[in-house]
mmCIF file of C-alpha atoms and ligand atoms in Angstrom:
data_model
loop_
_atom_site.group_PDB
_atom_site.id
_atom_site.type_symbol
_atom_site.label_atom_id
_atom_site.label_comp_id
_atom_site.label_asym_id
_atom_site.label_seq_id
_atom_site.Cartn_x
_atom_site.Cartn_y
_atom_site.Cartn_z
ATOM 1 C CA MET A 1 206.634 263.844 132.692
ATOM 2 C CA LYS A 2 208.414 267.038 133.641
ATOM 3 C CA PHE A 3 211.805 267.972 132.331
ATOM 4 C CA GLU A 4 212.801 270.422 134.958
ATOM 5 C CA ASN A 5 215.920 271.795 136.562
ATOM 6 C CA LEU A 6 218.094 269.901 134.148
ATOM 7 C CA ILE A 7 221.556 271.228 133.509
ATOM 8 C CA MET A 8 223.284 270.080 130.346
ATOM 9 C CA ASN A 9 227.021 270.526 130.012
ATOM 10 C CA VAL A 10 227.665 271.378 126.425
ATOM 11 C CA GLY A 11 231.180 271.437 125.058
ATOM 12 C CA TYR A 12 232.156 273.638 122.182
ATOM 13 C CA THR A 13 233.395 271.691 119.234
ATOM 14 C CA ASP A 14 234.140 274.251 116.585
ATOM 15 C CA THR A 15 235.223 277.457 118.263
ATOM 16 C CA GLY A 16 238.653 276.659 119.564
ATOM 17 C CA TYR A 17 237.356 277.183 123.073
ATOM 18 C CA SER A 18 237.992 274.087 125.122
ATOM 19 C CA GLY A 19 235.829 274.988 128.088
ATOM 20 C CA ILE A 20 232.281 274.084 128.937
ATOM 21 C CA VAL A 21 229.178 276.085 128.348
ATOM 22 C CA GLN A 22 226.187 275.089 130.416
ATOM 23 C CA VAL A 23 222.628 275.020 129.238
ATOM 24 C CA VAL A 24 220.169 275.296 132.109
ATOM 25 C CA ILE A 25 216.716 274.091 131.118
ATOM 26 C CA LEU A 26 213.913 276.138 132.652
ATOM 27 C CA ARG A 27 210.393 274.719 132.449
ATOM 28 C CA MET A 28 208.045 277.675 132.631
ATOM 29 C CA THR A 29 204.308 277.346 133.209
ATOM 30 C CA HIS A 30 201.337 279.669 133.023
ATOM 31 C CA MET A 31 197.862 278.152 133.366
ATOM 32 C CA SER A 32 197.803 275.407 130.708
ATOM 33 C CA MET A 33 200.889 276.739 128.935
ATOM 34 C CA VAL A 34 204.312 275.154 129.292
ATOM 35 C CA ASN A 35 207.351 276.736 127.686
ATOM 36 C CA TYR A 36 211.027 275.982 127.826
ATOM 37 C CA SER A 37 213.409 278.861 128.371
ATOM 38 C CA TYR A 38 217.147 278.242 128.398
ATOM 39 C CA LEU A 39 219.948 279.917 130.276
ATOM 40 C CA VAL A 40 223.252 279.567 128.406
ATOM 41 C CA VAL A 41 226.111 280.056 130.824
ATOM 42 C CA ASP A 42 229.711 281.173 130.301
ATOM 43 C CA HIS A 43 231.559 280.311 133.517
ATOM 44 C CA ILE A 44 234.791 281.952 132.407
ATOM 45 C CA ASN A 45 233.242 285.418 132.417
ATOM 46 C CA ASN A 46 230.366 284.693 134.801
ATOM 47 C CA GLN A 47 227.735 285.798 132.349
ATOM 48 C CA ALA A 48 224.778 284.240 130.633
ATOM 49 C CA VAL A 49 222.237 284.786 127.891
ATOM 50 C CA ILE A 50 218.671 283.551 128.072
ATOM 51 C CA VAL A 51 216.544 282.208 125.223
ATOM 52 C CA ASP A 52 212.788 282.996 125.107
ATOM 53 C CA PRO A 53 212.186 283.893 128.766
ATOM 54 C CA ALA A 54 208.542 283.593 129.848
ATOM 55 C CA TRP A 55 206.202 283.275 132.808
ATOM 56 C CA ASP A 56 208.396 282.729 135.873
ATOM 57 C CA MET A 57 210.783 285.527 136.842
ATOM 58 C CA ARG A 58 211.674 283.822 140.106
ATOM 59 C CA LYS A 59 212.991 280.791 138.231
ATOM 60 C CA VAL A 60 215.238 282.938 136.028
ATOM 61 C CA GLU A 61 216.650 284.768 139.022
ATOM 62 C CA GLN A 62 217.209 281.492 140.856
ATOM 63 C CA ALA A 63 219.086 280.051 137.862
ATOM 64 C CA LEU A 64 221.299 283.157 137.658
ATOM 65 C CA GLU A 65 221.990 282.879 141.362
ATOM 66 C CA ASN A 66 222.745 279.155 141.186
ATOM 67 C CA THR A 67 225.154 279.614 138.293
ATOM 68 C CA GLU A 68 226.660 282.790 139.804
ATOM 69 C CA THR A 69 226.225 284.658 136.545
ATOM 70 C CA VAL A 70 224.878 288.000 135.390
ATOM 71 C CA LEU A 71 222.424 288.206 132.523
ATOM 72 C CA SER A 72 224.106 289.783 129.476
ATOM 73 C CA GLY A 73 221.463 289.397 126.779
ATOM 74 C CA ILE A 74 218.113 287.981 125.727
ATOM 75 C CA LEU A 75 217.669 285.936 122.548
ATOM 76 C CA LEU A 76 214.152 285.793 121.128
ATOM 77 C CA THR A 77 213.281 283.193 118.512
ATOM 78 C CA HIS A 78 210.027 284.948 117.568
ATOM 79 C CA SER A 79 207.447 287.414 118.815
ATOM 80 C CA HIS A 80 204.695 285.212 120.271
ATOM 81 C CA LEU A 81 203.799 286.119 123.841
ATOM 82 C CA ASP A 82 204.817 282.788 125.333
ATOM 83 C CA HIS A 83 208.391 283.399 124.106
ATOM 84 C CA ILE A 84 208.835 287.106 124.892
ATOM 85 C CA HIS A 85 206.839 287.504 128.086
ATOM 86 C CA LEU A 86 209.779 288.286 130.418
ATOM 87 C CA ALA A 87 212.085 289.948 127.897
ATOM 88 C CA LYS A 88 211.271 293.553 128.777
ATOM 89 C CA PRO A 89 211.397 293.242 132.585
ATOM 90 C CA LEU A 90 214.628 291.231 132.397
ATOM 91 C CA ALA A 91 216.232 293.716 130.006
ATOM 92 C CA GLU A 92 215.337 296.586 132.329
ATOM 93 C CA LYS A 93 216.502 294.807 135.450
ATOM 94 C CA TYR A 94 219.839 293.637 134.032
ATOM 95 C CA ARG A 95 220.293 296.510 131.550
ATOM 96 C CA CYS A 96 220.992 294.100 128.728
ATOM 97 C CA PRO A 97 219.977 293.935 125.062
ATOM 98 C CA ILE A 98 217.064 291.990 123.592
ATOM 99 C CA TRP A 99 217.834 290.411 120.215
ATOM 100 C CA MET A 100 215.197 289.579 117.610
ATOM 101 C CA SER A 101 215.442 289.272 113.827
ATOM 102 C CA ASN A 102 214.796 292.430 111.821
ATOM 103 C CA GLU A 103 212.138 290.535 109.860
ATOM 104 C CA GLU A 104 210.281 289.519 113.025
ATOM 105 C CA ILE A 105 210.388 293.079 114.361
ATOM 106 C CA ALA A 106 208.961 294.383 111.080
ATOM 107 C CA TYR A 107 206.288 291.689 110.964
ATOM 108 C CA SER A 108 205.167 291.907 114.581
ATOM 109 C CA GLY A 109 205.733 295.547 115.506
ATOM 110 C CA TYR A 110 207.451 294.357 118.692
ATOM 111 C CA TYR A 111 209.237 297.113 120.540
ATOM 112 C CA ALA A 112 211.313 297.300 123.693
ATOM 113 C CA PRO A 113 213.713 300.038 124.838
ATOM 114 C CA ARG A 114 216.737 297.726 124.619
ATOM 115 C CA LEU A 115 215.677 295.893 121.465
ATOM 116 C CA GLU A 116 218.393 295.284 118.852
ATOM 117 C CA GLY A 117 217.387 293.964 115.441
ATOM 118 C CA ILE A 118 219.712 291.281 114.073
ATOM 119 C CA ASN A 119 220.443 289.525 110.815
ATOM 120 C CA ILE A 120 222.391 286.292 110.357
ATOM 121 C CA THR A 121 225.786 287.740 111.312
ATOM 122 C CA PRO A 122 227.242 285.754 114.243
ATOM 123 C CA TRP A 123 228.439 287.521 117.368
ATOM 124 C CA SER A 124 229.841 286.631 120.776
ATOM 125 C CA VAL A 125 228.938 287.315 124.374
ATOM 126 C CA GLY A 126 232.109 286.401 126.217
ATOM 127 C CA GLN A 127 232.731 282.760 125.363
ATOM 128 C CA ILE A 128 229.213 282.274 124.035
ATOM 129 C CA GLN A 129 229.373 282.345 120.243
ATOM 130 C CA ILE A 130 225.940 282.871 118.745
ATOM 131 C CA GLU A 131 225.062 282.026 115.149
ATOM 132 C CA PRO A 132 221.533 283.047 114.161
ATOM 133 C CA LEU A 133 219.885 280.825 111.549
ATOM 134 C CA PHE A 134 216.995 282.471 109.735
ATOM 135 C CA THR A 135 214.133 279.964 109.763
ATOM 136 C CA PRO A 136 210.828 281.567 108.719
ATOM 137 C CA GLY A 137 207.687 279.454 108.624
ATOM 138 C CA HIS A 138 205.985 279.514 112.019
ATOM 139 C CA THR A 139 206.328 283.297 111.765
ATOM 140 C CA PRO A 140 207.878 285.300 108.914
ATOM 141 C CA GLY A 141 210.906 286.279 111.019
ATOM 142 C CA SER A 142 211.599 283.207 113.157
ATOM 143 C CA MET A 143 215.213 282.587 114.103
ATOM 144 C CA CYS A 144 216.980 279.561 115.536
ATOM 145 C CA TYR A 145 220.221 280.146 117.437
ATOM 146 C CA LEU A 146 223.195 277.824 117.130
ATOM 147 C CA ILE A 147 225.554 278.064 120.101
ATOM 148 C CA GLY A 148 228.377 275.532 119.974
ATOM 149 C CA ASN A 149 226.642 272.219 119.366
ATOM 150 C CA SER A 150 223.295 273.356 120.741
ATOM 151 C CA LEU A 151 220.404 274.618 118.623
ATOM 152 C CA PHE A 152 217.710 276.725 120.252
ATOM 153 C CA SER A 153 214.847 276.163 117.879
ATOM 154 C CA GLY A 154 211.857 278.053 119.315
ATOM 155 C CA ASP A 155 208.665 276.984 117.558
ATOM 156 C CA THR A 156 210.460 276.071 114.333
ATOM 157 C CA LEU A 157 211.581 272.572 115.278
ATOM 158 C CA PHE A 158 210.340 270.368 118.111
ATOM 159 C CA ALA A 159 211.596 266.884 118.870
ATOM 160 C CA GLU A 160 208.188 265.553 117.853
ATOM 161 C CA GLY A 161 207.144 267.932 115.079
ATOM 162 C CA CYS A 162 207.426 271.500 113.873
ATOM 163 C CA GLY A 163 205.619 274.737 114.640
ATOM 164 C CA LEU A 164 202.211 275.555 113.269
ATOM 165 C CA CYS A 165 202.143 277.223 109.879
ATOM 166 C CA PHE A 166 199.245 279.513 109.204
ATOM 167 C CA ASP A 167 199.112 279.499 105.404
ATOM 168 C CA VAL A 168 200.666 277.918 102.317
ATOM 169 C CA GLN A 169 203.530 280.413 102.110
ATOM 170 C CA GLY A 170 204.321 279.804 105.774
ATOM 171 C CA ALA A 171 204.458 276.052 105.153
ATOM 172 C CA TYR A 172 206.685 276.529 102.086
ATOM 173 C CA ASN A 173 208.992 278.648 104.199
ATOM 174 C CA MET A 174 208.983 276.061 106.982
ATOM 175 C CA PHE A 175 209.994 273.321 104.524
ATOM 176 C CA GLU A 176 212.918 275.446 103.303
ATOM 177 C CA SER A 177 213.895 276.289 106.879
ATOM 178 C CA ILE A 178 213.981 272.621 107.845
ATOM 179 C CA GLU A 179 216.105 271.872 104.759
ATOM 180 C CA HIS A 180 218.424 274.697 105.829
ATOM 181 C CA LEU A 181 218.760 273.229 109.325
ATOM 182 C CA LYS A 182 219.501 269.770 107.895
ATOM 183 C CA LYS A 183 222.399 271.261 105.943
ATOM 184 C CA ARG A 184 223.769 273.481 108.687
ATOM 185 C CA ILE A 185 223.638 271.361 111.853
ATOM 186 C CA THR A 186 225.284 268.021 112.546
ATOM 187 C CA PRO A 187 223.752 264.756 113.836
ATOM 188 C CA ASP A 188 225.367 265.474 117.219
ATOM 189 C CA THR A 189 223.726 268.889 117.592
ATOM 190 C CA LEU A 190 221.457 269.025 120.638
ATOM 191 C CA ILE A 191 217.977 270.425 120.010
ATOM 192 C CA PHE A 192 216.445 272.731 122.607
ATOM 193 C CA PRO A 193 212.915 273.652 121.447
ATOM 194 C CA GLY A 194 210.362 276.059 122.895
ATOM 195 C CA HIS A 195 207.972 273.240 123.805
ATOM 196 C CA SER A 196 207.982 269.517 124.450
ATOM 197 C CA TYR A 197 205.241 267.118 123.423
ATOM 198 C CA GLY A 198 206.800 264.155 125.223
ATOM 199 C CA ARG A 199 210.539 264.077 124.634
ATOM 200 C CA ALA A 200 213.001 265.859 126.879
ATOM 201 C CA PRO A 201 214.771 268.964 125.586
ATOM 202 C CA GLY A 202 218.323 268.278 124.435
ATOM 203 C CA GLN A 203 217.690 265.395 122.008
ATOM 204 C CA LYS A 204 220.395 264.759 119.467
ATOM 205 C CA PHE A 205 219.469 265.872 115.966
ATOM 206 C CA SER A 206 220.219 262.337 114.745
ATOM 207 C CA GLN A 207 217.337 261.085 116.931
ATOM 208 C CA VAL A 208 215.022 263.858 115.806
ATOM 209 C CA LEU A 209 215.810 263.028 112.181
ATOM 210 C CA LYS A 210 214.590 259.489 112.815
ATOM 211 C CA ASN A 211 211.511 260.255 114.919
ATOM 212 C CA ASN A 212 210.069 263.449 113.518
ATOM 213 C CA ILE A 213 207.675 262.949 110.607
ATOM 214 C CA TYR A 214 208.106 266.557 109.450
ATOM 215 C CA LEU A 215 211.740 265.853 108.608
ATOM 216 C CA GLN A 216 210.863 263.014 106.233
ATOM 217 C CA PHE A 217 209.330 264.990 103.356
ATOM 218 C CA LYS A 218 211.278 265.306 100.125
ATOM 219 C CA ASN A 219 209.369 268.192 98.529
ATOM 220 C CA LYS A 220 207.594 271.293 99.702
ATOM 221 C CA ASN A 221 204.181 270.398 98.289
ATOM 222 C CA ASP A 222 203.909 267.095 100.163
ATOM 223 C CA PHE A 223 205.207 268.803 103.293
ATOM 224 C CA THR A 224 202.690 271.625 102.939
ATOM 225 C CA ALA A 225 199.746 269.295 102.316
ATOM 226 C CA TYR A 226 200.606 267.423 105.505
ATOM 227 C CA ARG A 227 201.388 270.492 107.625
ATOM 228 C CA LEU A 228 198.085 272.141 106.661
ATOM 229 C CA ARG A 229 196.005 268.945 106.626
ATOM 230 C CA LYS A 230 192.397 269.109 107.806
ATOM 231 C CA GLY A 231 191.211 267.446 110.984
ATOM 232 C CA GLN A 232 194.254 268.137 113.149
ATOM 233 C CA ASN A 233 193.211 267.985 116.753
ATOM 234 C CA LYS A 234 193.611 271.558 117.906
ATOM 235 C CA LEU A 235 193.919 270.327 121.477
ATOM 236 C CA ASN A 236 197.196 268.691 120.549
ATOM 237 C CA PHE A 237 198.648 272.144 120.189
ATOM 238 C CA PHE A 238 198.208 272.649 123.908
ATOM 239 C CA ASP A 239 199.328 269.184 124.888
ATOM 240 C CA PHE A 240 202.501 270.573 126.381
ATOM 241 C CA GLN A 241 204.780 268.671 128.727
HETATM 242 FE FE1 LIG B 301 204.965 280.510 118.548
#
């Protein structure tokens, strides 16, 4: 199944802005990799930000053309190549900033001429109000971005699971990050992850809460034992859709 060329109309609920922000879902492929990048569009000011752009420049340009917007910024959830691949060329072409958490920059050593380190202070790009949620676990500096009622969750939260954790501390952090998300977002929040393992991007959080086994754990030790369990089929990691 391919979840491609979908456009979700996402209304703001808590900003006082009564217009519509569009989320354009971009399915990006490179050999066996499949990533989801997202163009978040403000039609009042004809500008957009993109989340985790990778692999297919032509698709990004086509989406900007179709929505008649100019790229105003690049949101990175973390530093892995399949999430940052197009950040530098896009930033140069559109002369726009790249945002990544200060912790992720320190951890990864990532550098780009237009890179701006961020903390959890919200900011706006036109009508697009961005609230970063610090969610370490998959990497020490992972961020999710809450925009209106949409959460861009990178490799922290998938519809079907959560991102890999590479050691016990990472799994502890992931448990706390998931608890943080449960408190901060509402059942109606739409989840736009970096990958799909079967379910389309844009699931309601209420559905994810029911279906995702990683959201069922009540304490960090049980969560960690399961997240780091032996015998996980490594191929599953690449079972992207
Ligand atoms: Fe990753």
